[in-house]
Amino acid sequence: MAPAVLGPILAIESSCDETAAAVLDRNGAVLADVVHTQVEAHAPYGGVVPEIASREHLARVASVVRRALADAQLTPRQLRAVAATYGPGLIGALLVGLQAAKGMARALGVPLVGVHHIEGHLMAAAADPAAPEPPFIGLVASGGHTALYRFEGVGRATLIGQTRDDAAGEAFDKTAKLLGLGYPGGAVIDRLAEQGDPTRFPMPFALRDHTTEDFSFSGLKTAVRVLVERERAAGRALEGAALFDLCASVRAAIVDALLTKALRVARAKQLYRLVIGGGVAANSLLRSEAMRRGADNDVEVYLPPRRLCTDNAVMIASAARAWLAQGRASPLSLMANADARVEDAVGAVSTQPVTGPAGP
Ligand code: KG4
Ligand code: ZN
């Protein structure tokens, strides 16, 4: 566990379609974890609409922060740092959380810490004393990202491989859309797949060979589309057992691709610890297969609790604590960056933290 940092820290996450705020105490224990999801606002459009996301964040951020402080039984003056995701994500969405955090940091006279969203996912485990300490192989699989890292701590994430097209969560979401299952699709497919036969519809595994650590999921999406069109043309409705079997086949293919590469990388790098984060790490099959295949490969696998896999602010607070423990914080001039690269995360924390709150 990282050393105690100053005092309680508040973090805000607003990079996509969740407005979240969390408070950790000086030892990293979670005092508050509030997540307001915008799924209902975006569902009619079948995906996240950036402009709606920005407006929803704007409407919610103050009440989400107030609720987190109330849950933590703290007043703003008791905070010793304020953190927010500065990127990557939707620019309008990022701006809302980052500006709110800047305003609070400035008013309270406490350090601001800008956190890279992927480092947040890689740090999601940190609040759990049972979680492995870095270094570890980190697999982040979400709606926007699918990548493997060697993670040695904040500011030290080295990219090993990433998707060349769709993210794993996107593959789930696009499949769900094709099948008319609504948005977001990962959790729905996961549920329907439980009743299905994963061997009924063979799915492609792109880039299976040993020459690359990259992923590719666009072929899977095409395979599902061709299959759906074929079944419909033949007058066979994709419902009941056929729907369950297709969901199970797609889920198994995505999980197999993710775990095969992640475990191979762990062995090749002789770093026998794997931490999996991002929304897709909430998947039931991924969770059970990761433990089983990890044990078979002598790789210790850790999955954060489901709630900390999907976007949340606890992970942002945990990453921010790690930066503060290194004596780093962000300037109030920090800009939101929609395309922030994980290799540049250290550039967001270039100043010495303020050591104490300003006067009353
Ligand atoms: O990490 P996250 O909340 O947001 C991003 O940073 O993208 O991930 C959201 C993604 C969505 O694509 C969603 O369909 C997927 O995670 N997801 C799941 C499950 N729960 C959420 N995918 C598969 N199985 C699940 N149970
Ligand atoms: Zn995320």
mmCIF file of C-alpha atoms and ligand atoms in Angstrom:
data_model
loop_
_atom_site.group_PDB
_atom_site.id
_atom_site.type_symbol
_atom_site.label_atom_id
_atom_site.label_comp_id
_atom_site.label_asym_id
_atom_site.label_seq_id
_atom_site.Cartn_x
_atom_site.Cartn_y
_atom_site.Cartn_z
ATOM 1 C CA MET A 1 0.000 0.000 0.000
ATOM 2 C CA ALA A 2 1.221 3.522 -0.847
ATOM 3 C CA PRO A 3 2.272 5.691 2.105
ATOM 4 C CA ALA A 4 -0.291 7.936 3.776
ATOM 5 C CA VAL A 5 -0.854 11.139 1.813
ATOM 6 C CA LEU A 6 -1.643 14.449 3.521
ATOM 7 C CA GLY A 7 -5.274 13.632 4.264
ATOM 8 C CA PRO A 8 -8.566 12.875 2.529
ATOM 9 C CA ILE A 9 -8.638 13.182 -1.254
ATOM 10 C CA LEU A 10 -11.629 13.756 -3.537
ATOM 11 C CA ALA A 11 -11.547 12.554 -7.143
ATOM 12 C CA ILE A 12 -13.874 13.190 -10.070
ATOM 13 C CA GLU A 13 -14.213 11.008 -13.191
ATOM 14 C CA SER A 14 -16.172 12.324 -16.181
ATOM 15 C CA SER A 15 -14.373 11.038 -19.292
ATOM 16 C CA CYS A 16 -17.315 9.253 -20.888
ATOM 17 C CA ASP A 17 -20.850 8.546 -19.731
ATOM 18 C CA GLU A 18 -20.427 8.206 -15.970
ATOM 19 C CA THR A 19 -20.271 11.174 -13.617
ATOM 20 C CA ALA A 20 -18.387 9.828 -10.612
ATOM 21 C CA ALA A 21 -16.859 11.181 -7.420
ATOM 22 C CA ALA A 22 -15.025 9.333 -4.675
ATOM 23 C CA VAL A 23 -13.293 10.150 -1.414
ATOM 24 C CA LEU A 24 -10.389 8.151 0.025
ATOM 25 C CA ASP A 25 -8.967 8.696 3.503
ATOM 26 C CA ARG A 26 -5.288 9.353 4.177
ATOM 27 C CA ASN A 27 -4.568 5.606 4.135
ATOM 28 C CA GLY A 28 -6.377 4.972 0.864
ATOM 29 C CA ALA A 29 -9.532 3.469 2.359
ATOM 30 C CA VAL A 30 -12.722 4.263 0.426
ATOM 31 C CA LEU A 31 -14.975 6.711 2.294
ATOM 32 C CA ALA A 32 -17.311 7.442 -0.630
ATOM 33 C CA ASP A 33 -17.868 6.004 -4.117
ATOM 34 C CA VAL A 34 -20.659 7.693 -6.092
ATOM 35 C CA VAL A 35 -21.337 6.853 -9.747
ATOM 36 C CA HIS A 36 -24.130 8.464 -11.732
ATOM 37 C CA THR A 37 -24.539 6.620 -15.019
ATOM 38 C CA GLN A 38 -25.979 8.371 -18.069
ATOM 39 C CA VAL A 39 -27.051 5.146 -19.780
ATOM 40 C CA GLU A 40 -30.709 6.212 -19.915
ATOM 41 C CA ALA A 41 -29.861 9.502 -21.644
ATOM 42 C CA HIS A 42 -27.838 7.771 -24.386
ATOM 43 C CA ALA A 43 -29.827 4.531 -24.804
ATOM 44 C CA PRO A 44 -32.343 5.956 -27.342
ATOM 45 C CA TYR A 45 -29.404 6.726 -29.668
ATOM 46 C CA GLY A 46 -27.721 3.314 -29.347
ATOM 47 C CA GLY A 47 -24.450 4.794 -28.104
ATOM 48 C CA VAL A 48 -22.865 7.713 -26.253
ATOM 49 C CA VAL A 49 -23.726 11.121 -27.769
ATOM 50 C CA PRO A 50 -20.842 13.455 -26.816
ATOM 51 C CA GLU A 51 -22.907 16.626 -26.546
ATOM 52 C CA ILE A 52 -25.493 14.940 -24.340
ATOM 53 C CA ALA A 53 -22.678 13.519 -22.197
ATOM 54 C CA SER A 54 -21.207 17.009 -21.607
ATOM 55 C CA ARG A 55 -24.568 18.473 -20.645
ATOM 56 C CA GLU A 56 -25.383 15.565 -18.322
ATOM 57 C CA HIS A 57 -22.012 15.912 -16.584
ATOM 58 C CA LEU A 58 -22.609 19.612 -16.170
ATOM 59 C CA ALA A 59 -26.029 19.013 -14.661
ATOM 60 C CA ARG A 60 -24.773 16.300 -12.289
ATOM 61 C CA VAL A 61 -21.234 17.054 -11.227
ATOM 62 C CA ALA A 62 -22.065 19.317 -8.284
ATOM 63 C CA SER A 63 -24.645 16.963 -6.778
ATOM 64 C CA VAL A 64 -22.394 13.921 -7.283
ATOM 65 C CA VAL A 65 -19.527 15.699 -5.471
ATOM 66 C CA ARG A 66 -21.851 16.862 -2.678
ATOM 67 C CA ARG A 67 -23.150 13.328 -2.262
ATOM 68 C CA ALA A 68 -19.603 11.912 -2.085
ATOM 69 C CA LEU A 69 -18.643 14.429 0.612
ATOM 70 C CA ALA A 70 -21.841 13.650 2.539
ATOM 71 C CA ASP A 71 -21.154 9.896 2.315
ATOM 72 C CA ALA A 72 -17.600 10.516 3.549
ATOM 73 C CA GLN A 73 -18.946 12.774 6.314
ATOM 74 C CA LEU A 74 -16.464 15.460 5.374
ATOM 75 C CA THR A 75 -16.678 19.151 4.578
ATOM 76 C CA PRO A 76 -14.730 20.456 1.571
ATOM 77 C CA ARG A 77 -12.284 22.189 3.967
ATOM 78 C CA GLN A 78 -11.200 18.800 5.287
ATOM 79 C CA LEU A 79 -9.946 17.706 1.855
ATOM 80 C CA ARG A 80 -6.194 17.783 1.316
ATOM 81 C CA ALA A 81 -6.178 17.181 -2.464
ATOM 82 C CA VAL A 82 -8.592 17.124 -5.395
ATOM 83 C CA ALA A 83 -8.094 14.918 -8.466
ATOM 84 C CA ALA A 84 -9.788 14.466 -11.830
ATOM 85 C CA THR A 85 -9.345 12.553 -15.062
ATOM 86 C CA TYR A 86 -7.709 14.875 -17.615
ATOM 87 C CA GLY A 87 -7.824 12.395 -20.526
ATOM 88 C CA PRO A 88 -8.325 10.483 -22.684
ATOM 89 C CA GLY A 89 -12.058 10.658 -23.343
ATOM 90 C CA LEU A 90 -14.707 12.987 -24.729
ATOM 91 C CA ILE A 91 -13.314 16.496 -24.568
ATOM 92 C CA GLY A 92 -16.519 18.196 -23.420
ATOM 93 C CA ALA A 93 -17.070 15.530 -20.789
ATOM 94 C CA LEU A 94 -13.481 15.703 -19.493
ATOM 95 C CA LEU A 95 -13.647 19.488 -19.246
ATOM 96 C CA VAL A 96 -16.563 19.379 -16.822
ATOM 97 C CA GLY A 97 -14.872 17.150 -14.246
ATOM 98 C CA LEU A 98 -11.450 18.743 -14.615
ATOM 99 C CA GLN A 99 -12.775 22.297 -14.323
ATOM 100 C CA ALA A 100 -14.833 21.364 -11.262
ATOM 101 C CA ALA A 101 -11.713 19.865 -9.662
ATOM 102 C CA LYS A 102 -9.619 22.907 -10.553
ATOM 103 C CA GLY A 103 -12.208 25.210 -9.019
ATOM 104 C CA MET A 104 -12.245 23.219 -5.804
ATOM 105 C CA ALA A 105 -8.455 22.900 -5.601
ATOM 106 C CA ARG A 106 -8.085 26.623 -6.144
ATOM 107 C CA ALA A 107 -10.775 27.608 -3.647
ATOM 108 C CA LEU A 108 -9.465 25.210 -0.986
ATOM 109 C CA GLY A 109 -5.783 25.885 -1.667
ATOM 110 C CA VAL A 110 -4.974 22.186 -1.999
ATOM 111 C CA PRO A 111 -3.098 20.302 -4.747
ATOM 112 C CA LEU A 112 -4.800 19.354 -7.996
ATOM 113 C CA VAL A 113 -3.877 15.982 -9.507
ATOM 114 C CA GLY A 114 -4.715 15.227 -13.141
ATOM 115 C CA VAL A 115 -4.983 11.475 -13.729
ATOM 116 C CA HIS A 116 -4.739 9.530 -16.988
ATOM 117 C CA HIS A 117 -7.878 7.391 -17.317
ATOM 118 C CA ILE A 118 -5.967 4.211 -18.237
ATOM 119 C CA GLU A 119 -3.654 4.599 -15.261
ATOM 120 C CA GLY A 120 -6.853 4.867 -13.251
ATOM 121 C CA HIS A 121 -8.069 1.496 -14.555
ATOM 122 C CA LEU A 122 -4.633 0.009 -13.815
ATOM 123 C CA MET A 123 -4.818 1.410 -10.274
ATOM 124 C CA ALA A 124 -8.399 0.251 -9.638
ATOM 125 C CA ALA A 125 -7.066 -2.554 -7.488
ATOM 126 C CA ALA A 126 -4.994 -0.315 -5.224
ATOM 127 C CA ALA A 127 -7.723 0.311 -2.659
ATOM 128 C CA ASP A 128 -7.774 -3.450 -1.965
ATOM 129 C CA PRO A 129 -4.939 -4.562 0.347
ATOM 130 C CA ALA A 130 -5.149 -8.041 -1.237
ATOM 131 C CA ALA A 131 -4.323 -6.686 -4.696
ATOM 132 C CA PRO A 132 -0.851 -7.245 -6.143
ATOM 133 C CA GLU A 133 1.605 -4.338 -6.057
ATOM 134 C CA PRO A 134 3.186 -3.226 -9.348
ATOM 135 C CA PRO A 135 5.029 -4.366 -11.367
ATOM 136 C CA PHE A 136 2.392 -6.433 -13.128
ATOM 137 C CA ILE A 137 1.016 -7.009 -16.609
ATOM 138 C CA GLY A 138 -2.107 -4.877 -16.946
ATOM 139 C CA LEU A 139 -4.911 -5.678 -19.372
ATOM 140 C CA VAL A 140 -7.377 -2.806 -19.808
ATOM 141 C CA ALA A 141 -10.474 -3.808 -21.777
ATOM 142 C CA SER A 142 -13.269 -1.277 -21.966
ATOM 143 C CA GLY A 143 -15.609 0.376 -24.438
ATOM 144 C CA GLY A 144 -12.881 2.693 -25.702
ATOM 145 C CA HIS A 145 -9.648 0.787 -25.059
ATOM 146 C CA THR A 146 -8.135 -2.664 -25.251
ATOM 147 C CA ALA A 147 -4.456 -2.774 -24.443
ATOM 148 C CA LEU A 148 -1.757 -4.652 -22.563
ATOM 149 C CA TYR A 149 0.819 -2.830 -20.467
ATOM 150 C CA ARG A 150 3.790 -3.544 -18.308
ATOM 151 C CA PHE A 151 2.796 -1.428 -15.310
ATOM 152 C CA GLU A 152 5.374 -0.436 -12.729
ATOM 153 C CA GLY A 153 3.355 2.330 -11.088
ATOM 154 C CA VAL A 154 1.904 5.669 -12.141
ATOM 155 C CA GLY A 155 4.014 7.291 -14.842
ATOM 156 C CA ARG A 156 5.551 3.943 -15.684
ATOM 157 C CA ALA A 157 3.106 2.132 -17.956
ATOM 158 C CA THR A 158 4.717 0.624 -21.054
ATOM 159 C CA LEU A 159 2.409 -0.327 -23.887
ATOM 160 C CA ILE A 160 2.934 -3.916 -25.083
ATOM 161 C CA GLY A 161 0.004 -4.412 -27.453
ATOM 162 C CA GLN A 162 -3.346 -2.867 -28.269
ATOM 163 C CA THR A 163 -6.335 -3.275 -30.518
ATOM 164 C CA ARG A 164 -5.843 -2.276 -34.112
ATOM 165 C CA ASP A 165 -9.536 -1.504 -34.589
ATOM 166 C CA ASP A 166 -12.476 -2.038 -32.219
ATOM 167 C CA ALA A 167 -12.116 -2.264 -28.452
ATOM 168 C CA ALA A 168 -13.380 -5.446 -26.749
ATOM 169 C CA GLY A 169 -16.293 -3.585 -25.136
ATOM 170 C CA GLU A 170 -17.110 -2.049 -28.502
ATOM 171 C CA ALA A 171 -17.266 -5.570 -29.984
ATOM 172 C CA PHE A 172 -19.806 -6.484 -27.300
ATOM 173 C CA ASP A 173 -21.759 -3.261 -27.862
ATOM 174 C CA LYS A 174 -21.816 -3.577 -31.665
ATOM 175 C CA THR A 175 -22.919 -7.206 -31.459
ATOM 176 C CA ALA A 176 -25.724 -6.204 -29.122
ATOM 177 C CA LYS A 177 -26.786 -3.455 -31.519
ATOM 178 C CA LEU A 178 -26.864 -5.890 -34.458
ATOM 179 C CA LEU A 179 -29.022 -8.223 -32.401
ATOM 180 C CA GLY A 180 -31.315 -5.419 -31.270
ATOM 181 C CA LEU A 181 -30.384 -5.908 -27.617
ATOM 182 C CA GLY A 182 -29.946 -2.212 -26.796
ATOM 183 C CA TYR A 183 -27.059 -0.185 -25.357
ATOM 184 C CA PRO A 184 -24.686 -0.811 -23.663
ATOM 185 C CA GLY A 185 -24.517 -4.408 -24.765
ATOM 186 C CA GLY A 186 -21.753 -6.065 -22.750
ATOM 187 C CA ALA A 187 -23.761 -6.852 -19.661
ATOM 188 C CA VAL A 188 -26.827 -8.010 -21.675
ATOM 189 C CA ILE A 189 -24.767 -10.366 -23.846
ATOM 190 C CA ASP A 190 -23.035 -11.642 -20.716
ATOM 191 C CA ARG A 191 -26.403 -12.482 -19.151
ATOM 192 C CA LEU A 192 -27.921 -14.142 -22.258
ATOM 193 C CA ALA A 193 -24.671 -16.062 -22.908
ATOM 194 C CA GLU A 194 -25.062 -17.876 -19.581
ATOM 195 C CA GLN A 195 -27.844 -19.965 -21.153
ATOM 196 C CA GLY A 196 -26.085 -20.596 -24.475
ATOM 197 C CA ASP A 197 -23.727 -23.069 -26.146
ATOM 198 C CA PRO A 198 -20.440 -21.283 -27.006
ATOM 199 C CA THR A 199 -19.482 -23.912 -29.618
ATOM 200 C CA ARG A 200 -22.574 -23.508 -31.809
ATOM 201 C CA PHE A 201 -21.287 -20.604 -33.948
ATOM 202 C CA PRO A 202 -17.508 -20.713 -34.505
ATOM 203 C CA MET A 203 -16.034 -17.186 -34.414
ATOM 204 C CA PRO A 204 -12.711 -15.924 -35.827
ATOM 205 C CA PHE A 205 -9.695 -15.219 -33.584
ATOM 206 C CA ALA A 206 -7.709 -12.496 -35.354
ATOM 207 C CA LEU A 207 -3.928 -12.117 -34.885
ATOM 208 C CA ARG A 208 -3.715 -15.404 -32.985
ATOM 209 C CA ASP A 209 -0.105 -15.989 -34.035
ATOM 210 C CA HIS A 210 2.897 -15.241 -31.862
ATOM 211 C CA THR A 211 4.252 -12.416 -34.005
ATOM 212 C CA THR A 212 2.161 -9.640 -32.465
ATOM 213 C CA GLU A 213 0.695 -8.761 -29.085
ATOM 214 C CA ASP A 214 -1.977 -6.614 -30.740
ATOM 215 C CA PHE A 215 -5.689 -7.430 -30.784
ATOM 216 C CA SER A 216 -8.279 -7.068 -33.530
ATOM 217 C CA PHE A 217 -12.033 -7.366 -33.075
ATOM 218 C CA SER A 218 -13.443 -5.955 -36.307
ATOM 219 C CA GLY A 219 -13.456 -9.383 -38.008
ATOM 220 C CA LEU A 220 -15.606 -10.719 -35.199
ATOM 221 C CA LYS A 221 -18.115 -7.934 -35.743
ATOM 222 C CA THR A 222 -18.240 -8.741 -39.472
ATOM 223 C CA ALA A 223 -18.669 -12.453 -38.741
ATOM 224 C CA VAL A 224 -21.662 -11.666 -36.514
ATOM 225 C CA ARG A 225 -23.181 -9.371 -39.137
ATOM 226 C CA VAL A 226 -22.809 -11.992 -41.901
ATOM 227 C CA LEU A 227 -24.283 -14.649 -39.643
ATOM 228 C CA VAL A 228 -27.247 -12.480 -38.653
ATOM 229 C CA GLU A 229 -27.951 -11.653 -42.318
ATOM 230 C CA ARG A 230 -27.679 -15.332 -43.310
ATOM 231 C CA GLU A 231 -30.033 -16.505 -40.578
ATOM 232 C CA ARG A 232 -32.558 -13.766 -41.351
ATOM 233 C CA ALA A 233 -32.401 -14.509 -45.122
ATOM 234 C CA ALA A 234 -33.092 -18.160 -44.358
ATOM 235 C CA GLY A 235 -36.132 -17.121 -42.327
ATOM 236 C CA ARG A 236 -34.597 -18.279 -39.056
ATOM 237 C CA ALA A 237 -35.248 -15.847 -36.221
ATOM 238 C CA LEU A 238 -32.323 -15.230 -33.911
ATOM 239 C CA GLU A 239 -34.219 -15.707 -30.698
ATOM 240 C CA GLY A 240 -34.422 -18.213 -27.878
ATOM 241 C CA ALA A 241 -31.694 -20.869 -27.973
ATOM 242 C CA ALA A 242 -30.135 -19.500 -31.188
ATOM 243 C CA LEU A 243 -29.763 -16.030 -29.625
ATOM 244 C CA PHE A 244 -28.309 -17.466 -26.417
ATOM 245 C CA ASP A 245 -25.874 -19.594 -28.430
ATOM 246 C CA LEU A 246 -24.743 -16.633 -30.531
ATOM 247 C CA CYS A 247 -24.184 -14.504 -27.410
ATOM 248 C CA ALA A 248 -22.249 -17.356 -25.817
ATOM 249 C CA SER A 249 -20.128 -17.828 -28.962
ATOM 250 C CA VAL A 250 -19.253 -14.123 -29.213
ATOM 251 C CA ARG A 251 -18.499 -13.844 -25.509
ATOM 252 C CA ALA A 252 -16.248 -16.917 -25.606
ATOM 253 C CA ALA A 253 -14.356 -15.570 -28.626
ATOM 254 C CA ILE A 254 -13.682 -12.169 -27.024
ATOM 255 C CA VAL A 255 -12.647 -13.710 -23.705
ATOM 256 C CA ASP A 256 -10.382 -16.232 -25.429
ATOM 257 C CA ALA A 257 -8.635 -13.520 -27.459
ATOM 258 C CA LEU A 258 -8.067 -11.329 -24.397
ATOM 259 C CA LEU A 259 -6.811 -14.058 -22.085
ATOM 260 C CA THR A 260 -4.695 -15.918 -24.631
ATOM 261 C CA LYS A 261 -2.681 -12.777 -25.372
ATOM 262 C CA ALA A 262 -2.529 -11.507 -21.785
ATOM 263 C CA LEU A 263 -1.291 -14.820 -20.373
ATOM 264 C CA ARG A 264 1.164 -15.295 -23.224
ATOM 265 C CA VAL A 265 2.598 -11.839 -22.569
ATOM 266 C CA ALA A 266 2.874 -12.512 -18.825
ATOM 267 C CA ARG A 267 4.867 -15.664 -19.516
ATOM 268 C CA ALA A 268 7.001 -14.116 -22.243
ATOM 269 C CA LYS A 269 7.874 -11.131 -20.026
ATOM 270 C CA GLN A 270 8.393 -13.441 -17.033
ATOM 271 C CA LEU A 271 6.118 -11.209 -15.018
ATOM 272 C CA TYR A 272 3.688 -13.689 -13.549
ATOM 273 C CA ARG A 273 1.120 -11.223 -12.250
ATOM 274 C CA LEU A 274 -1.838 -10.058 -14.321
ATOM 275 C CA VAL A 275 -4.311 -7.350 -13.314
ATOM 276 C CA ILE A 276 -7.388 -6.900 -15.501
ATOM 277 C CA GLY A 277 -9.403 -3.670 -15.539
ATOM 278 C CA GLY A 278 -11.985 -1.796 -17.597
ATOM 279 C CA GLY A 279 -15.682 -2.488 -18.088
ATOM 280 C CA VAL A 280 -15.143 -5.819 -19.859
ATOM 281 C CA ALA A 281 -13.419 -7.114 -16.700
ATOM 282 C CA ALA A 282 -16.944 -7.211 -15.243
ATOM 283 C CA ASN A 283 -17.730 -10.087 -17.646
ATOM 284 C CA SER A 284 -18.631 -13.318 -15.849
ATOM 285 C CA LEU A 285 -16.846 -15.658 -18.246
ATOM 286 C CA LEU A 286 -13.752 -13.456 -18.335
ATOM 287 C CA ARG A 287 -13.649 -13.499 -14.544
ATOM 288 C CA SER A 288 -13.951 -17.265 -14.154
ATOM 289 C CA GLU A 289 -11.712 -18.129 -17.128
ATOM 290 C CA ALA A 290 -9.045 -15.629 -16.045
ATOM 291 C CA MET A 291 -8.745 -17.388 -12.676
ATOM 292 C CA ARG A 292 -8.778 -20.877 -14.187
ATOM 293 C CA ARG A 293 -6.365 -20.180 -17.031
ATOM 294 C CA GLY A 294 -4.163 -18.051 -14.791
ATOM 295 C CA ALA A 295 -3.746 -20.995 -12.406
ATOM 296 C CA ASP A 296 -2.987 -23.322 -15.354
ATOM 297 C CA ASN A 297 -0.265 -20.905 -16.530
ATOM 298 C CA ASP A 298 1.215 -20.142 -13.096
ATOM 299 C CA VAL A 299 0.109 -16.524 -13.433
ATOM 300 C CA GLU A 300 -1.440 -14.812 -10.424
ATOM 301 C CA VAL A 301 -4.556 -13.040 -11.727
ATOM 302 C CA TYR A 302 -6.327 -10.195 -9.966
ATOM 303 C CA LEU A 303 -9.681 -8.703 -10.962
ATOM 304 C CA PRO A 304 -11.031 -5.695 -9.081
ATOM 305 C CA PRO A 305 -14.601 -6.019 -7.802
ATOM 306 C CA ARG A 306 -17.052 -5.464 -10.689
ATOM 307 C CA ARG A 307 -17.971 -1.980 -9.483
ATOM 308 C CA LEU A 308 -14.346 -0.865 -9.803
ATOM 309 C CA CYS A 309 -13.969 -2.358 -13.312
ATOM 310 C CA THR A 310 -16.451 -0.029 -15.001
ATOM 311 C CA ASP A 311 -15.709 3.702 -14.841
ATOM 312 C CA ASN A 312 -15.545 5.070 -11.303
ATOM 313 C CA ALA A 313 -13.686 7.712 -9.327
ATOM 314 C CA VAL A 314 -12.114 5.440 -6.693
ATOM 315 C CA MET A 315 -9.569 4.367 -9.292
ATOM 316 C CA ILE A 316 -8.810 8.014 -10.133
ATOM 317 C CA ALA A 317 -8.329 8.822 -6.446
ATOM 318 C CA SER A 318 -6.021 5.821 -6.022
ATOM 319 C CA ALA A 319 -3.845 6.896 -8.946
ATOM 320 C CA ALA A 320 -3.781 10.467 -7.605
ATOM 321 C CA ARG A 321 -2.610 9.246 -4.184
ATOM 322 C CA ALA A 322 0.250 7.436 -5.874
ATOM 323 C CA TRP A 323 1.320 10.665 -7.606
ATOM 324 C CA LEU A 324 1.087 12.654 -4.372
ATOM 325 C CA ALA A 325 3.190 10.014 -2.633
ATOM 326 C CA GLN A 326 5.860 10.733 -5.261
ATOM 327 C CA GLY A 327 5.649 14.443 -4.421
ATOM 328 C CA ARG A 328 3.878 15.358 -7.643
ATOM 329 C CA ALA A 329 0.744 17.340 -8.489
ATOM 330 C CA SER A 330 -0.637 19.251 -11.474
ATOM 331 C CA PRO A 331 -0.556 22.933 -12.339
ATOM 332 C CA LEU A 332 -3.963 24.660 -12.374
ATOM 333 C CA SER A 333 -3.242 25.336 -16.057
ATOM 334 C CA LEU A 334 -3.549 21.591 -16.833
ATOM 335 C CA MET A 335 -5.615 21.085 -19.998
ATOM 336 C CA ALA A 336 -8.071 18.289 -20.688
ATOM 337 C CA ASN A 337 -6.709 16.083 -23.480
ATOM 338 C CA ALA A 338 -9.087 13.862 -25.442
ATOM 339 C CA ASP A 339 -6.213 11.834 -26.912
ATOM 340 C CA ALA A 340 -3.863 11.774 -23.916
ATOM 341 C CA ARG A 341 -1.252 9.027 -24.284
ATOM 342 C CA VAL A 342 -0.427 6.944 -21.254
ATOM 343 C CA GLU A 343 3.297 7.433 -21.900
ATOM 344 C CA ASP A 344 2.762 11.168 -21.331
ATOM 345 C CA ALA A 345 0.844 10.839 -18.044
ATOM 346 C CA VAL A 346 3.816 12.134 -16.080
ATOM 347 C CA GLY A 347 3.605 15.409 -18.014
ATOM 348 C CA ALA A 348 0.290 16.190 -16.305
ATOM 349 C CA VAL A 349 1.879 16.193 -12.838
ATOM 350 C CA SER A 350 4.781 18.521 -13.191
ATOM 351 C CA THR A 351 4.555 20.599 -10.020
ATOM 352 C CA GLN A 352 5.260 20.139 -6.333
ATOM 353 C CA PRO A 353 2.052 19.703 -4.359
ATOM 354 C CA VAL A 354 0.993 22.542 -2.106
ATOM 355 C CA THR A 355 1.729 21.278 1.390
ATOM 356 C CA GLY A 356 -1.329 22.503 3.199
ATOM 357 C CA PRO A 357 -4.637 24.247 2.725
ATOM 358 C CA ALA A 358 -4.786 27.994 2.341
ATOM 359 C CA GLY A 359 -6.254 30.129 5.087
ATOM 360 C CA PRO A 360 -9.954 30.094 5.930
HETATM 361 O O1 KG4 B 1 -14.619 1.034 -18.493
HETATM 362 P P1 KG4 B 1 -15.982 1.368 -19.002
HETATM 363 O O2 KG4 B 1 -17.082 1.587 -17.987
HETATM 364 O O3 KG4 B 1 -15.965 2.669 -19.898
HETATM 365 C C1 KG4 B 1 -14.967 2.929 -20.831
HETATM 366 O O4 KG4 B 1 -13.888 3.466 -20.405
HETATM 367 O O5 KG4 B 1 -15.214 2.592 -22.007
HETATM 368 O O6 KG4 B 1 -16.388 0.207 -20.019
HETATM 369 C C2 KG4 B 1 -17.627 0.157 -20.661
HETATM 370 C C3 KG4 B 1 -17.662 -1.077 -21.554
HETATM 371 C C4 KG4 B 1 -18.881 -1.141 -22.469
HETATM 372 O O7 KG4 B 1 -18.443 -1.454 -23.776
HETATM 373 C C5 KG4 B 1 -19.693 -2.284 -21.876
HETATM 374 O O8 KG4 B 1 -20.475 -2.985 -22.845
HETATM 375 C C6 KG4 B 1 -18.624 -3.174 -21.291
HETATM 376 O O9 KG4 B 1 -17.676 -2.270 -20.750
HETATM 377 N N1 KG4 B 1 -19.138 -4.060 -20.251
HETATM 378 C C7 KG4 B 1 -19.145 -5.399 -20.351
HETATM 379 C C8 KG4 B 1 -19.781 -5.897 -19.182
HETATM 380 N N2 KG4 B 1 -20.142 -4.834 -18.407
HETATM 381 C C9 KG4 B 1 -19.727 -3.710 -19.074
HETATM 382 N N3 KG4 B 1 -18.683 -6.204 -21.332
HETATM 383 C C10 KG4 B 1 -18.838 -7.525 -21.154
HETATM 384 N N4 KG4 B 1 -19.452 -8.083 -20.080
HETATM 385 C C11 KG4 B 1 -19.929 -7.318 -19.073
HETATM 386 N N5 KG4 B 1 -20.529 -7.888 -18.009
HETATM 387 ZN ZN ZN B 2 -12.843 3.412 -18.634
#
